[in-house]
Amino acid sequence: MKIALIGSGAREHIIAEQLARSPQCDQLYVFGNTLNPGIEPLAARYHVGNLTDTKAIQAFVDEYRPDFAVVGPEAPLAAGVVDALLEIGIPSASPTQAMAQLESSKGFTRELLEKYGISGNPEFKVFTSPDGLKEFAESLGQIVVKADGLHGGKGVLVQGDHFETIDQGVEQARAFLKSDGQVVIEEKLVGQEFSLMSFVDGDHVIDMLPIQDHKRAYENDQGPNTGGMGTYSDRENLPFLEASDLTAAHQITVETAAALKKELGTGFKGIMYGGFMAVKNGVRLIEYNARFGDPEVMNALTLLKTDLVEVCLAIIHGTLDQLNIEFEKKATVCKYIVPKGYPENPVKGERIHQTKAFQGVGVYYASVEAAGDDWVLGGSRAMAFVAKADTLEEAEKNVQKAVESIQGPIFFRRDIGTKTLIDQRIEMMRALRK
Ligand code: AMP
Ligand code: GLY
């Protein structure tokens, strides 16, 4: 089979690795926005271009006529790359532009859940003008302000973190109204966040394992938000969740997939990635993404035993119910190394060097260029390291050794996956639920 892959970050590196190692994959055709040194050796053809240039991607794919395509990042999904490929008769294991609104419009998703009576929404309102905005915000107590469109992680402002008073929040909301035409104001939830990603073929929803991401740049969840500094998963469930939390999150995704089908006429194909929060009395939906999470993909695909090509074909053909999708029952920890100064003033162009390779620790390249045996930092998250083991403790230890072996102007979060941090989360949920 010939397969096209759109995207060139660490997420696409691990996707490429899994596709390429399938006995069904003969050739991989990659359209990325950078030359990823991990993906390049796996690709029969590799083109560097703009990921939202749907015409260029269509022309590239049309030249090689693959059996199907996989689109990794959100920007090409929102730009309609899957629709452009359908026009030339190439199916994708990824959602169309209309379906990708699940991620690209916060208001769309909140209103969809409300319209179909799906549980999981916090109190919220979508505003297209400032009328009544201040009054509604005041009625909620603590608020979160969300720009409607994609803002690269900078469109969500949480009271207490990003602004202090309701008046400051209202001012921000007015600015988002100007830039996006629409803004969501919602109740601030208190609890523990987790990601539950699911394979969806239009009708069937197969969950991966729950994973916890760490968005803040510094240890103890301090500092600015990032694309995600690291993630962990345990053998079955996360240590601070109850089995009923997973059932509730699954139910929300099943009902949302069914609602999407009713609303848009066809089903969602690809990954529905729910960002959930376990709160004192159940589970709430923070947001949906329409793709694999990064770093969550590192944990999920490291554990996936089933051939990823089979999974993609089942998504395309609507036969996920006939495939036995299996994950290894192990714990995983992933840590990103990022340039000093990331995310606000990252160093760029500096060399980093790995003193030693570690058996059993996966390394996936993001914003780095190869330079002999070294890499050159590109300014965003540089490399993801992921280890799996029987216990979280062991996985954390192994991945920590690997990130410590990198020399150069980088940093990482030592605390991700450690017992101290996980115990704090278990304790927080215990106190909330009491
Ligand atoms: P999002 O881009 O929607 O994932 O939001 C980014 C981050 O903002 C989330 O990971 C949460 O930490 C936080 N957040 C979003 N919505 C809420 C909410 N309603 N209550 C509390 N925190 C939230
Ligand atoms: N883990 C955050 C994201 O992929 O959006």
JSON list of N, CA and C in Angstrom, two decimals, residues 15-58:
[
{"chain": "A", "resi": 15, "resn": "ILE", "atom": "N", "xyz": [3.75, 8.44, 14.19]},
{"chain": "A", "resi": 15, "resn": "ILE", "atom": "CA", "xyz": [2.74, 7.89, 13.26]},
{"chain": "A", "resi": 15, "resn": "ILE", "atom": "C", "xyz": [3.46, 7.26, 12.06]},
{"chain": "A", "resi": 16, "resn": "ALA", "atom": "N", "xyz": [4.44, 7.99, 11.52]},
{"chain": "A", "resi": 16, "resn": "ALA", "atom": "CA", "xyz": [5.19, 7.49, 10.36]},
{"chain": "A", "resi": 16, "resn": "ALA", "atom": "C", "xyz": [5.89, 6.17, 10.70]},
{"chain": "A", "resi": 17, "resn": "GLU", "atom": "N", "xyz": [6.48, 6.11, 11.88]},
{"chain": "A", "resi": 17, "resn": "GLU", "atom": "CA", "xyz": [7.18, 4.89, 12.29]},
{"chain": "A", "resi": 17, "resn": "GLU", "atom": "C", "xyz": [6.23, 3.70, 12.32]},
{"chain": "A", "resi": 18, "resn": "GLN", "atom": "N", "xyz": [5.04, 3.94, 12.87]},
{"chain": "A", "resi": 18, "resn": "GLN", "atom": "CA", "xyz": [4.07, 2.83, 12.99]},
{"chain": "A", "resi": 18, "resn": "GLN", "atom": "C", "xyz": [3.49, 2.44, 11.65]},
{"chain": "A", "resi": 19, "resn": "LEU", "atom": "N", "xyz": [3.26, 3.42, 10.79]},
{"chain": "A", "resi": 19, "resn": "LEU", "atom": "CA", "xyz": [2.74, 3.08, 9.46]},
{"chain": "A", "resi": 19, "resn": "LEU", "atom": "C", "xyz": [3.81, 2.31, 8.69]},
{"chain": "A", "resi": 20, "resn": "ALA", "atom": "N", "xyz": [5.05, 2.82, 8.76]},
{"chain": "A", "resi": 20, "resn": "ALA", "atom": "CA", "xyz": [6.13, 2.24, 7.96]},
{"chain": "A", "resi": 20, "resn": "ALA", "atom": "C", "xyz": [6.45, 0.81, 8.39]},
{"chain": "A", "resi": 21, "resn": "ARG", "atom": "N", "xyz": [6.24, 0.52, 9.68]},
{"chain": "A", "resi": 21, "resn": "ARG", "atom": "CA", "xyz": [6.62, -0.82, 10.11]},
{"chain": "A", "resi": 21, "resn": "ARG", "atom": "C", "xyz": [5.53, -1.86, 9.85]},
{"chain": "A", "resi": 22, "resn": "SER", "atom": "N", "xyz": [4.38, -1.40, 9.37]},
{"chain": "A", "resi": 22, "resn": "SER", "atom": "CA", "xyz": [3.31, -2.34, 9.02]},
{"chain": "A", "resi": 22, "resn": "SER", "atom": "C", "xyz": [3.70, -3.13, 7.77]},
{"chain": "A", "resi": 23, "resn": "PRO", "atom": "N", "xyz": [3.46, -4.43, 7.76]},
{"chain": "A", "resi": 23, "resn": "PRO", "atom": "CA", "xyz": [3.76, -5.21, 6.56]},
{"chain": "A", "resi": 23, "resn": "PRO", "atom": "C", "xyz": [2.93, -4.75, 5.35]},
{"chain": "A", "resi": 24, "resn": "GLN", "atom": "N", "xyz": [1.87, -4.00, 5.62]},
{"chain": "A", "resi": 24, "resn": "GLN", "atom": "CA", "xyz": [1.00, -3.55, 4.51]},
{"chain": "A", "resi": 24, "resn": "GLN", "atom": "C", "xyz": [1.50, -2.27, 3.86]},
{"chain": "A", "resi": 25, "resn": "CYS", "atom": "N", "xyz": [2.44, -1.60, 4.49]},
{"chain": "A", "resi": 25, "resn": "CYS", "atom": "CA", "xyz": [2.87, -0.30, 3.96]},
{"chain": "A", "resi": 25, "resn": "CYS", "atom": "C", "xyz": [4.11, -0.47, 3.08]},
{"chain": "A", "resi": 26, "resn": "ASP", "atom": "N", "xyz": [3.96, -0.17, 1.79]},
{"chain": "A", "resi": 26, "resn": "ASP", "atom": "CA", "xyz": [5.11, -0.24, 0.89]},
{"chain": "A", "resi": 26, "resn": "ASP", "atom": "C", "xyz": [5.81, 1.09, 0.81]},
{"chain": "A", "resi": 27, "resn": "GLN", "atom": "N", "xyz": [5.01, 2.14, 0.67]},
{"chain": "A", "resi": 27, "resn": "GLN", "atom": "CA", "xyz": [5.62, 3.46, 0.52]},
{"chain": "A", "resi": 27, "resn": "GLN", "atom": "C", "xyz": [4.87, 4.53, 1.27]},
{"chain": "A", "resi": 28, "resn": "LEU", "atom": "N", "xyz": [5.66, 5.42, 1.86]},
{"chain": "A", "resi": 28, "resn": "LEU", "atom": "CA", "xyz": [5.10, 6.53, 2.62]},
{"chain": "A", "resi": 28, "resn": "LEU", "atom": "C", "xyz": [5.45, 7.83, 1.89]},
{"chain": "A", "resi": 29, "resn": "TYR", "atom": "N", "xyz": [4.43, 8.67, 1.65]},
{"chain": "A", "resi": 29, "resn": "TYR", "atom": "CA", "xyz": [4.64, 9.96, 0.99]},
{"chain": "A", "resi": 29, "resn": "TYR", "atom": "C", "xyz": [4.32, 11.04, 2.00]},
{"chain": "A", "resi": 30, "resn": "VAL", "atom": "N", "xyz": [5.31, 11.88, 2.28]},
{"chain": "A", "resi": 30, "resn": "VAL", "atom": "CA", "xyz": [5.14, 12.83, 3.38]},
{"chain": "A", "resi": 30, "resn": "VAL", "atom": "C", "xyz": [5.15, 14.27, 2.87]},
{"chain": "A", "resi": 31, "resn": "PHE", "atom": "N", "xyz": [4.14, 15.02, 3.31]},
{"chain": "A", "resi": 31, "resn": "PHE", "atom": "CA", "xyz": [4.10, 16.46, 3.06]},
{"chain": "A", "resi": 31, "resn": "PHE", "atom": "C", "xyz": [4.20, 17.12, 4.43]},
{"chain": "A", "resi": 32, "resn": "GLY", "atom": "N", "xyz": [5.35, 17.77, 4.71]},
{"chain": "A", "resi": 32, "resn": "GLY", "atom": "CA", "xyz": [5.54, 18.39, 6.02]},
{"chain": "A", "resi": 32, "resn": "GLY", "atom": "C", "xyz": [5.84, 19.86, 5.88]},
{"chain": "A", "resi": 33, "resn": "ASN", "atom": "N", "xyz": [5.88, 20.58, 7.01]},
{"chain": "A", "resi": 33, "resn": "ASN", "atom": "CA", "xyz": [6.29, 21.98, 6.93]},
{"chain": "A", "resi": 33, "resn": "ASN", "atom": "C", "xyz": [7.75, 22.15, 7.33]},
{"chain": "A", "resi": 34, "resn": "THR", "atom": "N", "xyz": [8.37, 21.05, 7.77]},
{"chain": "A", "resi": 34, "resn": "THR", "atom": "CA", "xyz": [9.81, 21.06, 8.06]},
{"chain": "A", "resi": 34, "resn": "THR", "atom": "C", "xyz": [10.35, 19.71, 7.59]},
{"chain": "A", "resi": 35, "resn": "LEU", "atom": "N", "xyz": [11.68, 19.60, 7.52]},
{"chain": "A", "resi": 35, "resn": "LEU", "atom": "CA", "xyz": [12.28, 18.31, 7.20]},
{"chain": "A", "resi": 35, "resn": "LEU", "atom": "C", "xyz": [12.61, 17.61, 8.51]},
{"chain": "A", "resi": 36, "resn": "ASN", "atom": "N", "xyz": [11.77, 16.66, 8.89]},
{"chain": "A", "resi": 36, "resn": "ASN", "atom": "CA", "xyz": [11.96, 15.95, 10.16]},
{"chain": "A", "resi": 36, "resn": "ASN", "atom": "C", "xyz": [13.00, 14.85, 9.97]},
{"chain": "A", "resi": 37, "resn": "PRO", "atom": "N", "xyz": [14.12, 14.92, 10.73]},
{"chain": "A", "resi": 37, "resn": "PRO", "atom": "CA", "xyz": [15.20, 13.95, 10.51]},
{"chain": "A", "resi": 37, "resn": "PRO", "atom": "C", "xyz": [14.81, 12.51, 10.88]},
{"chain": "A", "resi": 38, "resn": "GLY", "atom": "N", "xyz": [13.72, 12.34, 11.62]},
{"chain": "A", "resi": 38, "resn": "GLY", "atom": "CA", "xyz": [13.26, 10.99, 11.92]},
{"chain": "A", "resi": 38, "resn": "GLY", "atom": "C", "xyz": [12.33, 10.44, 10.85]},
{"chain": "A", "resi": 39, "resn": "ILE", "atom": "N", "xyz": [11.58, 11.32, 10.22]},
{"chain": "A", "resi": 39, "resn": "ILE", "atom": "CA", "xyz": [10.61, 10.88, 9.20]},
{"chain": "A", "resi": 39, "resn": "ILE", "atom": "C", "xyz": [11.30, 10.67, 7.85]},
{"chain": "A", "resi": 40, "resn": "GLU", "atom": "N", "xyz": [12.29, 11.51, 7.57]},
{"chain": "A", "resi": 40, "resn": "GLU", "atom": "CA", "xyz": [12.92, 11.51, 6.24]},
{"chain": "A", "resi": 40, "resn": "GLU", "atom": "C", "xyz": [13.36, 10.11, 5.78]},
{"chain": "A", "resi": 41, "resn": "PRO", "atom": "N", "xyz": [14.06, 9.35, 6.64]},
{"chain": "A", "resi": 41, "resn": "PRO", "atom": "CA", "xyz": [14.50, 8.02, 6.17]},
{"chain": "A", "resi": 41, "resn": "PRO", "atom": "C", "xyz": [13.35, 7.04, 5.95]},
{"chain": "A", "resi": 42, "resn": "LEU", "atom": "N", "xyz": [12.16, 7.35, 6.45]},
{"chain": "A", "resi": 42, "resn": "LEU", "atom": "CA", "xyz": [11.02, 6.44, 6.28]},
{"chain": "A", "resi": 42, "resn": "LEU", "atom": "C", "xyz": [10.21, 6.74, 5.03]},
{"chain": "A", "resi": 43, "resn": "ALA", "atom": "N", "xyz": [10.48, 7.89, 4.41]},
{"chain": "A", "resi": 43, "resn": "ALA", "atom": "CA", "xyz": [9.63, 8.37, 3.33]},
{"chain": "A", "resi": 43, "resn": "ALA", "atom": "C", "xyz": [10.19, 8.05, 1.95]},
{"chain": "A", "resi": 44, "resn": "ALA", "atom": "N", "xyz": [9.33, 7.61, 1.04]},
{"chain": "A", "resi": 44, "resn": "ALA", "atom": "CA", "xyz": [9.72, 7.41, -0.36]},
{"chain": "A", "resi": 44, "resn": "ALA", "atom": "C", "xyz": [9.87, 8.77, -1.04]},
{"chain": "A", "resi": 45, "resn": "ARG", "atom": "N", "xyz": [8.96, 9.70, -0.68]},
{"chain": "A", "resi": 45, "resn": "ARG", "atom": "CA", "xyz": [9.04, 11.09, -1.16]},
{"chain": "A", "resi": 45, "resn": "ARG", "atom": "C", "xyz": [8.70, 11.99, 0.01]},
{"chain": "A", "resi": 46, "resn": "TYR", "atom": "N", "xyz": [9.37, 13.13, 0.08]},
{"chain": "A", "resi": 46, "resn": "TYR", "atom": "CA", "xyz": [9.14, 14.05, 1.21]},
{"chain": "A", "resi": 46, "resn": "TYR", "atom": "C", "xyz": [9.14, 15.45, 0.64]},
{"chain": "A", "resi": 47, "resn": "HIS", "atom": "N", "xyz": [8.02, 16.13, 0.80]},
{"chain": "A", "resi": 47, "resn": "HIS", "atom": "CA", "xyz": [7.93, 17.50, 0.29]},
{"chain": "A", "resi": 47, "resn": "HIS", "atom": "C", "xyz": [7.73, 18.47, 1.45]},
{"chain": "A", "resi": 48, "resn": "VAL", "atom": "N", "xyz": [8.49, 19.57, 1.43]},
{"chain": "A", "resi": 48, "resn": "VAL", "atom": "CA", "xyz": [8.32, 20.58, 2.47]},
{"chain": "A", "resi": 48, "resn": "VAL", "atom": "C", "xyz": [7.52, 21.74, 1.90]},
{"chain": "A", "resi": 49, "resn": "GLY", "atom": "N", "xyz": [6.41, 22.07, 2.55]},
{"chain": "A", "resi": 49, "resn": "GLY", "atom": "CA", "xyz": [5.56, 23.17, 2.08]},
{"chain": "A", "resi": 49, "resn": "GLY", "atom": "C", "xyz": [4.69, 23.68, 3.21]},
{"chain": "A", "resi": 50, "resn": "ASN", "atom": "N", "xyz": [3.67, 24.43, 2.82]},
{"chain": "A", "resi": 50, "resn": "ASN", "atom": "CA", "xyz": [2.77, 25.03, 3.81]},
{"chain": "A", "resi": 50, "resn": "ASN", "atom": "C", "xyz": [1.60, 24.07, 4.08]},
{"chain": "A", "resi": 51, "resn": "LEU", "atom": "N", "xyz": [1.39, 23.75, 5.35]},
{"chain": "A", "resi": 51, "resn": "LEU", "atom": "CA", "xyz": [0.39, 22.73, 5.71]},
{"chain": "A", "resi": 51, "resn": "LEU", "atom": "C", "xyz": [-1.05, 23.19, 5.53]},
{"chain": "A", "resi": 52, "resn": "THR", "atom": "N", "xyz": [-1.26, 24.48, 5.32]},
{"chain": "A", "resi": 52, "resn": "THR", "atom": "CA", "xyz": [-2.63, 24.93, 5.07]},
{"chain": "A", "resi": 52, "resn": "THR", "atom": "C", "xyz": [-2.85, 25.23, 3.57]},
{"chain": "A", "resi": 53, "resn": "ASP", "atom": "N", "xyz": [-1.84, 24.95, 2.76]},
{"chain": "A", "resi": 53, "resn": "ASP", "atom": "CA", "xyz": [-1.97, 25.13, 1.31]},
{"chain": "A", "resi": 53, "resn": "ASP", "atom": "C", "xyz": [-2.63, 23.87, 0.73]},
{"chain": "A", "resi": 54, "resn": "THR", "atom": "N", "xyz": [-3.95, 23.86, 0.78]},
{"chain": "A", "resi": 54, "resn": "THR", "atom": "CA", "xyz": [-4.68, 22.63, 0.39]},
{"chain": "A", "resi": 54, "resn": "THR", "atom": "C", "xyz": [-4.40, 22.26, -1.08]},
{"chain": "A", "resi": 55, "resn": "LYS", "atom": "N", "xyz": [-4.23, 23.27, -1.91]},
{"chain": "A", "resi": 55, "resn": "LYS", "atom": "CA", "xyz": [-3.98, 22.99, -3.34]},
{"chain": "A", "resi": 55, "resn": "LYS", "atom": "C", "xyz": [-2.64, 22.28, -3.53]},
{"chain": "A", "resi": 56, "resn": "ALA", "atom": "N", "xyz": [-1.62, 22.76, -2.80]},
{"chain": "A", "resi": 56, "resn": "ALA", "atom": "CA", "xyz": [-0.28, 22.16, -2.92]},
{"chain": "A", "resi": 56, "resn": "ALA", "atom": "C", "xyz": [-0.30, 20.72, -2.40]},
{"chain": "A", "resi": 57, "resn": "ILE", "atom": "N", "xyz": [-1.02, 20.50, -1.30]},
{"chain": "A", "resi": 57, "resn": "ILE", "atom": "CA", "xyz": [-1.09, 19.15, -0.74]},
{"chain": "A", "resi": 57, "resn": "ILE", "atom": "C", "xyz": [-1.86, 18.23, -1.69]},
{"chain": "A", "resi": 58, "resn": "GLN", "atom": "N", "xyz": [-2.92, 18.75, -2.24]},
{"chain": "A", "resi": 58, "resn": "GLN", "atom": "CA", "xyz": [-3.71, 17.98, -3.21]},
{"chain": "A", "resi": 58, "resn": "GLN", "atom": "C", "xyz": [-2.84, 17.57, -4.41]}
]
